[in-house]
Amino acid sequence: MAYTNFYCQYDHASASNNNGGSSVGAPVVTYTNGGWDQGTGVFTPAGGANPQNDGVQVDQWVSIYIDGTAAPTAFIGCVNAVTSTTFTVNVSTIGFVGTSPATLGTGRTAVVGGVWKGPNAASGFPLSFLTNAARDSGLGHPRCNMKNNASYVISTGITRSLAGPIVIEGYTTNPSDGGVAVIDATTSAITPFTVSGAVGRVRNMRFATSATTGSTYGVSVTTGGDYWLFERCIANGARRSGFYLNGYATLCLSCEAYDCAKNNTAGFGGFNVVQYGSAVINCWSHHHAGGTNADGYVMNGKGASAQGCIAENCAGAGFNCILPARLVQCDAYKNGLSGFLLAPAAADGLWLLLNCNSTRNGTGGTGYGIEGSGAYVKAGLIKNCGGYGNTSGWSTGLSALLEEGTLTYGVNTDPWTNPETPDFTIALAAAKGAGHQTLLRTYHSLADQVGYPDVGAMQHLESAAGGSRGVIIGG
């Protein structure tokens, strides 16, 4: 789809959060001491300057502010008309963001285009500024493209309370080229990115912190931050969860969390799935060493789900399910406690573990492949799951859960190619095509369409001629 594109580059010589933001590099033109009409959106350059000759065009974005005002700008508008003496920007409904300065014949600055510096120090601009009204004449949703030449170093956490839709995406050379941009809190005890406004997508971004005190997250989606998608994003170094998903229907897709849960607080792991309808898919959570509460995933919302996810080398459990969860084709490897811990804190529930692997867990001294814990009834189904070498054994305390089709791998045998590298593609014949069947019943007398997936998060690799069934996880 078409977007209305804006650009940030932290280290560009011309970068400023007083620029218009709609182009890379230096501004097209900057006018000072001009006249501005707040009601009509007409800007009149001083000294008889000709906007047409200066390169001002329709659909460029302009920052307008009182001469000498420090960044960031409080207003940007989209150009909708240009003459030889003036240009006009949108000031109603859509095509602008913020509040423009008051009408005055002089003392107004207009910066046409030019790259933004982006988040830095105590400023969260433009992530805390842009709204869905930032749309040009094509009406494409706004996309803030974050160039990854240098990290965006902040000392105050970025809070986005505004409604979307909006897209925030890292890039290297061209938008959507897969480059990952970094927002770095360094040693500040802050959460790099907090969301409390609904609807958005964040792609190819890393949220980093190296704080040694506090109880902060990498990404925190709080109440009101509903319907957010994080895709190919990374969180590392968080004192609590790397991704804390407390907004309705929030999704992490192909995301990674590592070295999180450092303050070892119960109920916070690499990913914490809290609210209804939220899920993690094709994610990787690993090397959280803070202590026995440093879980890979904490499933803490009713109906929370994980599919195609990996938890490995976490000091706590791989998947700690505080409320009933649906776990499909997930892997737990070498975690300090049990691979899958079903420990409902407050409610009975129906569980599903389907086509999952749990091997070599309990490295902290005790741990099962699958463990039920607590007084509440645990009912549901564990089907076509496999494992080997868990310190305390395969399972315990599963109450009313039904267990079918369990696969026991050979001594010192893992189902993956090489989890230490890590390569979690399925290599063991016993796990290939051994998952619970997928079935589509077709019309009338036509045959059922049946597939048998591998057991585990990443499917086995075919020959070069046959292509790959692997899944890319992480940024």
mmCIF file of C-alpha atoms in Angstrom, residues 324 326 348-352 376-381 398-402:
data_model
loop_
_atom_site.group_PDB
_atom_site.id
_atom_site.type_symbol
_atom_site.label_atom_id
_atom_site.label_comp_id
_atom_site.label_asym_id
_atom_site.label_seq_id
_atom_site.Cartn_x
_atom_site.Cartn_y
_atom_site.Cartn_z
ATOM 1 C CA PRO A 324 -4.696 -20.910 30.345
ATOM 2 C CA ARG A 326 -2.713 -22.070 23.550
ATOM 3 C CA ASP A 348 -9.459 -22.864 35.987
ATOM 4 C CA GLY A 349 -8.943 -23.119 32.281
ATOM 5 C CA LEU A 350 -8.557 -25.125 29.125
ATOM 6 C CA TRP A 351 -5.031 -25.599 27.822
ATOM 7 C CA LEU A 352 -3.620 -26.682 24.483
ATOM 8 C CA TYR A 376 -6.426 -24.926 40.125
ATOM 9 C CA VAL A 377 -7.727 -27.502 37.694
ATOM 10 C CA LYS A 378 -5.724 -27.815 34.502
ATOM 11 C CA ALA A 379 -7.854 -29.339 31.772
ATOM 12 C CA GLY A 380 -7.126 -29.595 28.094
ATOM 13 C CA LEU A 381 -4.925 -31.428 25.628
ATOM 14 C CA LEU A 398 -1.006 -32.323 34.696
ATOM 15 C CA SER A 399 -4.300 -32.991 36.469
ATOM 16 C CA ALA A 400 -7.104 -33.367 33.921
ATOM 17 C CA LEU A 401 -4.988 -32.707 30.853
ATOM 18 C CA LEU A 402 -5.144 -35.425 28.231
#
